[in-house]
Coordinates of N, CA and C and ligand atoms in Angstrom, one line a residue:
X1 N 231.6 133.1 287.0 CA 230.6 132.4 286.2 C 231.3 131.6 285.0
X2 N 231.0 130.6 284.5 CA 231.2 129.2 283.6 C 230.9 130.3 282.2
X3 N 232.1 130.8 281.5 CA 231.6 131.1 280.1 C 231.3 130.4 279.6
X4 N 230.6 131.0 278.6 CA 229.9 130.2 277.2 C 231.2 129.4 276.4
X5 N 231.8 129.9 276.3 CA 233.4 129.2 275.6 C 233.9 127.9 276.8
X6 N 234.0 128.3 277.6 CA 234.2 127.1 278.8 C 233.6 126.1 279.0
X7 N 231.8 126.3 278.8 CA 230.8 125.4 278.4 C 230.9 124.4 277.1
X8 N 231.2 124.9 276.2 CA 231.3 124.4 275.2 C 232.5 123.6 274.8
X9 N 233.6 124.1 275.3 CA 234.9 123.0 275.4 C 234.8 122.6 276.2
X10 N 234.3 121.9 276.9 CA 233.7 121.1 278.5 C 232.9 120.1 277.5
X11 N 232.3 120.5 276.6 CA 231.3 119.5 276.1 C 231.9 119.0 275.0
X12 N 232.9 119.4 274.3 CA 233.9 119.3 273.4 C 234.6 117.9 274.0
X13 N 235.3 117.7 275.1 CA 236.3 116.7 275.1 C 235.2 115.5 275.1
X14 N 234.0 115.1 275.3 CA 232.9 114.7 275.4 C 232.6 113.9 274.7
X15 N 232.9 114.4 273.0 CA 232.6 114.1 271.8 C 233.2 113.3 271.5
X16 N 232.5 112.1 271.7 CA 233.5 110.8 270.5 C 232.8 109.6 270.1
X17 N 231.6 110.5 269.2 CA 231.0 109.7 268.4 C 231.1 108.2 268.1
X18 N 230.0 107.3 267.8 CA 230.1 106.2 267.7 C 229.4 105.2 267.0
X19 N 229.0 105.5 265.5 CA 228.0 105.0 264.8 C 227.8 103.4 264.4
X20 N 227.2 102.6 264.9 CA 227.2 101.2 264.2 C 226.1 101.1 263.5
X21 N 226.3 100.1 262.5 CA 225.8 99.8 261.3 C 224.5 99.7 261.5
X22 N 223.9 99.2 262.6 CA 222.6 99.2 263.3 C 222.3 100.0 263.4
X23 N 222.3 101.5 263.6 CA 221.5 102.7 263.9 C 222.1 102.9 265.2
X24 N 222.5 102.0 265.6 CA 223.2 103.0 267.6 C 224.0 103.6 267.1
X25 N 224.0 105.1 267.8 CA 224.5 105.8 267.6 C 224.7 106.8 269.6
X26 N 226.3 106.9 269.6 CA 227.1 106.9 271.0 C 227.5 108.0 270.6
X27 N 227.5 109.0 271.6 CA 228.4 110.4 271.6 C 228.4 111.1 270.7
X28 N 227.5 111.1 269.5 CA 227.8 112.3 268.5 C 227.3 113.4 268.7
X29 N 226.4 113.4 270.3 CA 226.5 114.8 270.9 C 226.8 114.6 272.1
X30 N 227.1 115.6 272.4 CA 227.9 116.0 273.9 C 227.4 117.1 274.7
X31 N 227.0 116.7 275.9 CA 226.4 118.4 276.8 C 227.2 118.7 278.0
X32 N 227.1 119.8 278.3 CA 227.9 119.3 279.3 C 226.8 120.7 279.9
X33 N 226.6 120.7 281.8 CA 225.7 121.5 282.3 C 227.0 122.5 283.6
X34 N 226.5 123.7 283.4 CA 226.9 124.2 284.8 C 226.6 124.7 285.5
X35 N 226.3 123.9 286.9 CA 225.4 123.5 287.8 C 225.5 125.6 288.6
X36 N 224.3 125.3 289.6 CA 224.8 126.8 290.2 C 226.3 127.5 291.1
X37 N 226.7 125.9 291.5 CA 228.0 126.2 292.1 C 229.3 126.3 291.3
X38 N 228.6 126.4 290.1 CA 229.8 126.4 289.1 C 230.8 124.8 288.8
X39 N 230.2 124.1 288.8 CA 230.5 122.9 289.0 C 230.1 122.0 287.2
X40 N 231.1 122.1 286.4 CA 230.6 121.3 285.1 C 230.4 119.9 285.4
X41 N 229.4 119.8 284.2 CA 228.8 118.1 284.6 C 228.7 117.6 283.1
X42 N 229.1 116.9 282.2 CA 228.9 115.9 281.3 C 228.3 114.8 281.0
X43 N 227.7 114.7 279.7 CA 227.2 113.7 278.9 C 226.9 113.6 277.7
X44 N 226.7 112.0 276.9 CA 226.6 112.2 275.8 C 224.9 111.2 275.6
X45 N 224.9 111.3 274.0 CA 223.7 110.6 273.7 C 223.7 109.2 273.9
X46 N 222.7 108.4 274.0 CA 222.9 107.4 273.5 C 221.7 107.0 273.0
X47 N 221.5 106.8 271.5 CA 220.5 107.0 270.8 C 220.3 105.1 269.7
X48 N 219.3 104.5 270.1 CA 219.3 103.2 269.9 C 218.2 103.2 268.4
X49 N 217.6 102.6 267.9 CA 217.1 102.1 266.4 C 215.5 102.8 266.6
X50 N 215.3 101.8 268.0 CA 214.1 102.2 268.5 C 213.9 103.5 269.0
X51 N 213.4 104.3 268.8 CA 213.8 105.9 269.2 C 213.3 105.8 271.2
X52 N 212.1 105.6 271.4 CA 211.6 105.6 272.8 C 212.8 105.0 273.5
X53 N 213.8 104.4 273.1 CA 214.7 103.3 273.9 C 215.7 104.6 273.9
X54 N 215.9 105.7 273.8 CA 217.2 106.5 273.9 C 217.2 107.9 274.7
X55 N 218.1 108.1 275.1 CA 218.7 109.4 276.1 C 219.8 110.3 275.6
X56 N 218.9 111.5 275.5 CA 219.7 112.7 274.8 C 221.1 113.3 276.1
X57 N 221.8 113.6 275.2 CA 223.0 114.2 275.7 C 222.9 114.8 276.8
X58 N 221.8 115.9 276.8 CA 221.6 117.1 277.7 C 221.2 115.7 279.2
X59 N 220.4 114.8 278.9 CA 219.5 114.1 280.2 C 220.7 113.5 281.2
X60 N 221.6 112.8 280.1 CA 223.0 112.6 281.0 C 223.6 113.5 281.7
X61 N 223.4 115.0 281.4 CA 224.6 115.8 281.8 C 224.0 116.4 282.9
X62 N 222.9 116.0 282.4 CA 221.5 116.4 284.3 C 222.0 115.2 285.1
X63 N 221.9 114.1 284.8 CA 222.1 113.1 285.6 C 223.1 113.0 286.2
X64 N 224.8 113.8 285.4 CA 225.6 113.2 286.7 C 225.5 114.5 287.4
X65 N 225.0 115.7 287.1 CA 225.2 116.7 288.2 C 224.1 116.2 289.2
X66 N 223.3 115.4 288.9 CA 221.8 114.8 290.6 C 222.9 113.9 290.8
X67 N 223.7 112.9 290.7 CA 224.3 112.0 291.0 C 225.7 112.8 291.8
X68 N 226.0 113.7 291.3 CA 227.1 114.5 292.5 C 226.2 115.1 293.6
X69 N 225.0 115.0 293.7 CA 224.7 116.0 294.6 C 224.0 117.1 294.4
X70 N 223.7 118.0 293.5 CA 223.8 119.0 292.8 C 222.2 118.9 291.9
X71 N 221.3 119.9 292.4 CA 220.2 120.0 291.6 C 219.7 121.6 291.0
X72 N 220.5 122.2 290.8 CA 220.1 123.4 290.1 C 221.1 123.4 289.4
X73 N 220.7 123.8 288.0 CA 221.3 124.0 286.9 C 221.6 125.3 286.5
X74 N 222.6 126.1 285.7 CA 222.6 127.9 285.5 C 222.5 127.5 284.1
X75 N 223.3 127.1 283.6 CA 223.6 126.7 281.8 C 223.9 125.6 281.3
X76 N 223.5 125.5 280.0 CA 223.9 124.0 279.3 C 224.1 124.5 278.0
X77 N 225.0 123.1 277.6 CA 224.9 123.5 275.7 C 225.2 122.3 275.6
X78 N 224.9 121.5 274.0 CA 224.7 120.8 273.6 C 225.7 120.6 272.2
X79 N 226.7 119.8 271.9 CA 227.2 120.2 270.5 C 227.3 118.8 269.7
X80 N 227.3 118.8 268.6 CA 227.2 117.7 267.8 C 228.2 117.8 266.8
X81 N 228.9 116.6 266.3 CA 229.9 116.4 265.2 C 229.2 115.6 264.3
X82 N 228.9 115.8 262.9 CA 228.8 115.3 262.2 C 229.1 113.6 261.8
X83 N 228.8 112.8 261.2 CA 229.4 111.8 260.6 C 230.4 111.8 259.8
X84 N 231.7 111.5 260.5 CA 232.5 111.8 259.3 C 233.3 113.0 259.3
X85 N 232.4 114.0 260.0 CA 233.0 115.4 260.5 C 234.3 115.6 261.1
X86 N 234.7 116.9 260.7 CA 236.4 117.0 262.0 C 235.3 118.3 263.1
X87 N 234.4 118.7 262.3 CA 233.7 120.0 263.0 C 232.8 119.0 263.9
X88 N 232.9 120.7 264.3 CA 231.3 120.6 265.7 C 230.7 121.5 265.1
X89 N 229.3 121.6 266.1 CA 228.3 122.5 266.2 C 227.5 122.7 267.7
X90 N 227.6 123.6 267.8 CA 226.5 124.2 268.8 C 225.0 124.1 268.4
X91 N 223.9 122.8 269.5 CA 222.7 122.9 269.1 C 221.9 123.1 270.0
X92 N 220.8 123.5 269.7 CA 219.4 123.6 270.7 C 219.3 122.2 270.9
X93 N 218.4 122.8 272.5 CA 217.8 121.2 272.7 C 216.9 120.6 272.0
X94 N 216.4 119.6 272.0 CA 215.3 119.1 271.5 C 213.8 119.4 272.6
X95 N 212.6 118.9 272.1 CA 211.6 119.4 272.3 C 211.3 119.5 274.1
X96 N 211.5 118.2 273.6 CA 211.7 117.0 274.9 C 212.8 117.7 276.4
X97 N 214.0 118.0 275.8 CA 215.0 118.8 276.6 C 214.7 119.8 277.1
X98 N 213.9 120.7 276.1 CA 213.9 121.9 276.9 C 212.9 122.1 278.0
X99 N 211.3 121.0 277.4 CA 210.6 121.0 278.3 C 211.1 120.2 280.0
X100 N 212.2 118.9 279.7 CA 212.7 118.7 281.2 C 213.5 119.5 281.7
X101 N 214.7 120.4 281.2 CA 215.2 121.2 281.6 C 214.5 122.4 282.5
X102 N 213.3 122.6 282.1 CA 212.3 123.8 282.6 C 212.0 123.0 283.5
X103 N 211.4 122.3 283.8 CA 210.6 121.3 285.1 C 211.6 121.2 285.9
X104 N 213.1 121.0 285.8 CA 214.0 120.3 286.8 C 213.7 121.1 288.3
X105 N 214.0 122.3 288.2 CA 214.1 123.0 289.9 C 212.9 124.3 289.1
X106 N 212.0 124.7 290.4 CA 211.3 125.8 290.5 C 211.4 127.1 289.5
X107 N 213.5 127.1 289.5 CA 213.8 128.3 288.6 C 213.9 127.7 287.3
X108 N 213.8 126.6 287.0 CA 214.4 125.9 285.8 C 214.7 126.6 284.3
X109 N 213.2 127.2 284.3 CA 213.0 127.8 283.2 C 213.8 128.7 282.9
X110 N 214.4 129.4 284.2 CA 215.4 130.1 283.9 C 217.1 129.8 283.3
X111 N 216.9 128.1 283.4 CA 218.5 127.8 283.3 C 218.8 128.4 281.9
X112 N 220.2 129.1 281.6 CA 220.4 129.5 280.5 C 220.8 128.6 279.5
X113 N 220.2 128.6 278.0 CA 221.1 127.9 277.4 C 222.1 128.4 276.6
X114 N 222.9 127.6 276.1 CA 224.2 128.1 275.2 C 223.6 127.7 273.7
X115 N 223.7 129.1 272.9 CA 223.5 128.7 271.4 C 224.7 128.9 270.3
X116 N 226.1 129.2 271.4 CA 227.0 129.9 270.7 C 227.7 130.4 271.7
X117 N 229.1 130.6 271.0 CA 230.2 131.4 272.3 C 229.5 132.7 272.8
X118 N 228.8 133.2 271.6 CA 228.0 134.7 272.2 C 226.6 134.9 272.6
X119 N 225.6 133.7 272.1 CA 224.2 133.7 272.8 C 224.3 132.6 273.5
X120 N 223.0 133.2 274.3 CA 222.6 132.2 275.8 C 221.7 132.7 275.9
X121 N 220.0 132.1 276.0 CA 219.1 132.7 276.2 C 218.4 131.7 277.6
X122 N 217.1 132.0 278.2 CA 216.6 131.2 279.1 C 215.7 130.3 278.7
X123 N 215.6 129.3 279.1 CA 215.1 127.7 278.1 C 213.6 128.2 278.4
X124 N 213.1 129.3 279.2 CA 211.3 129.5 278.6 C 211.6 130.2 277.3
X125 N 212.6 130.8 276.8 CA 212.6 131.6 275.8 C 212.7 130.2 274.6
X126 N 212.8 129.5 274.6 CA 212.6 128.5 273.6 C 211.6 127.7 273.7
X127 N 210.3 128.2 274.7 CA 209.5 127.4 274.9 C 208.7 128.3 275.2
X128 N 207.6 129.0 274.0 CA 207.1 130.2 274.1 C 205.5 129.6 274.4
X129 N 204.8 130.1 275.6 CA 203.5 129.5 275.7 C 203.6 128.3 276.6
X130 N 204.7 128.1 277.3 CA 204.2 126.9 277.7 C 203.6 127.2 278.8
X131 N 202.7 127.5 279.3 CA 202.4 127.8 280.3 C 200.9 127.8 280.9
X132 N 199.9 127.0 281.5 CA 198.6 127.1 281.1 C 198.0 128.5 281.4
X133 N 197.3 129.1 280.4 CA 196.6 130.1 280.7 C 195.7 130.7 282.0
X134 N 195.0 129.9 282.4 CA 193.9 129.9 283.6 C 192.6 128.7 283.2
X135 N 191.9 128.6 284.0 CA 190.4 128.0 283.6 C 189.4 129.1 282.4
X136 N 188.8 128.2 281.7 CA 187.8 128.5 281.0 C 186.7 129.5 281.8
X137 N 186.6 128.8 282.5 CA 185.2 129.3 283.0 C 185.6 129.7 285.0
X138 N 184.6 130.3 285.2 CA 185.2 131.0 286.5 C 184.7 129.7 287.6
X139 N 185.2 129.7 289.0 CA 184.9 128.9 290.1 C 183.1 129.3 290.9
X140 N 183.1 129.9 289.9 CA 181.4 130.1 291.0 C 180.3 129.8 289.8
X141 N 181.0 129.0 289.0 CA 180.2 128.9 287.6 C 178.6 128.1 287.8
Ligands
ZN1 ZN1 216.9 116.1 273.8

């Protein structure tokens, strides 16, 4: 199995930020996913002025694992360098991520994420409730 350390330097060489004066903003996060066959997959952001006009790190790193072939996910992590930074950071997905990540395959919800070389939780665990309850009222109402 793809450690958490393996994941995250996978998503590490990834990283090569790219700020222009305009607000585009290129690579200052990096994901990288690994798939069930153990197969790492990479991406970065690409985040434009207009926010609706952009694609988070994690969506690329889905994309090239569907583009090899490859549609179940086990783990992902996401890490970001600062402006200006020599560091990284290990981050959660965003709202948006975790809810496509859960949707991808039937297990999805299960895919693990990376929050650290030592936690890894399952992306329903970061998405508490999402789930619909049942109907209000019963079928013979
Ligand atoms: Zn996102």
């Amino acid at each position: 199995m793809v450690t958490n350390r393996e994941l995250i330097d996978a998503a590490l060489e990834s990283l090569h930020p790219l700020r222009r004066d305009d607000g585009v903003k290129f690579g200052n996060v990096s994901a990288a996913v690994a798939s069930s066959n153990e197969r790492i997959y990479r991406g970065v952001n690409l985040f434009t002025p207009a926010g609706a006009a952009q694609i988070c790190a994690e969506k690329m790193a889905f994309g090239a694992m569907a583009t090899a072939g490859e549609y179940v996910a086990a783990k992902v992590v996401a890490v970001w360098r600062p402006r200006g930074g020599d560091d990284a950071h290990v981050v959660p997905p965003c709202g948006w991520c975790r809810e496509f990540i859960s949707q991808l395959a039937p297990t999805g919800h299960e895919t693990m994420v990376v929050l650290g070389e030592q936690e890894c939780v399952p992306v329903s665990q970061l998405l508490p409730r999402n789930l619909w309850p049942g109907p209000l009222v019963s079928a013979g109402r």
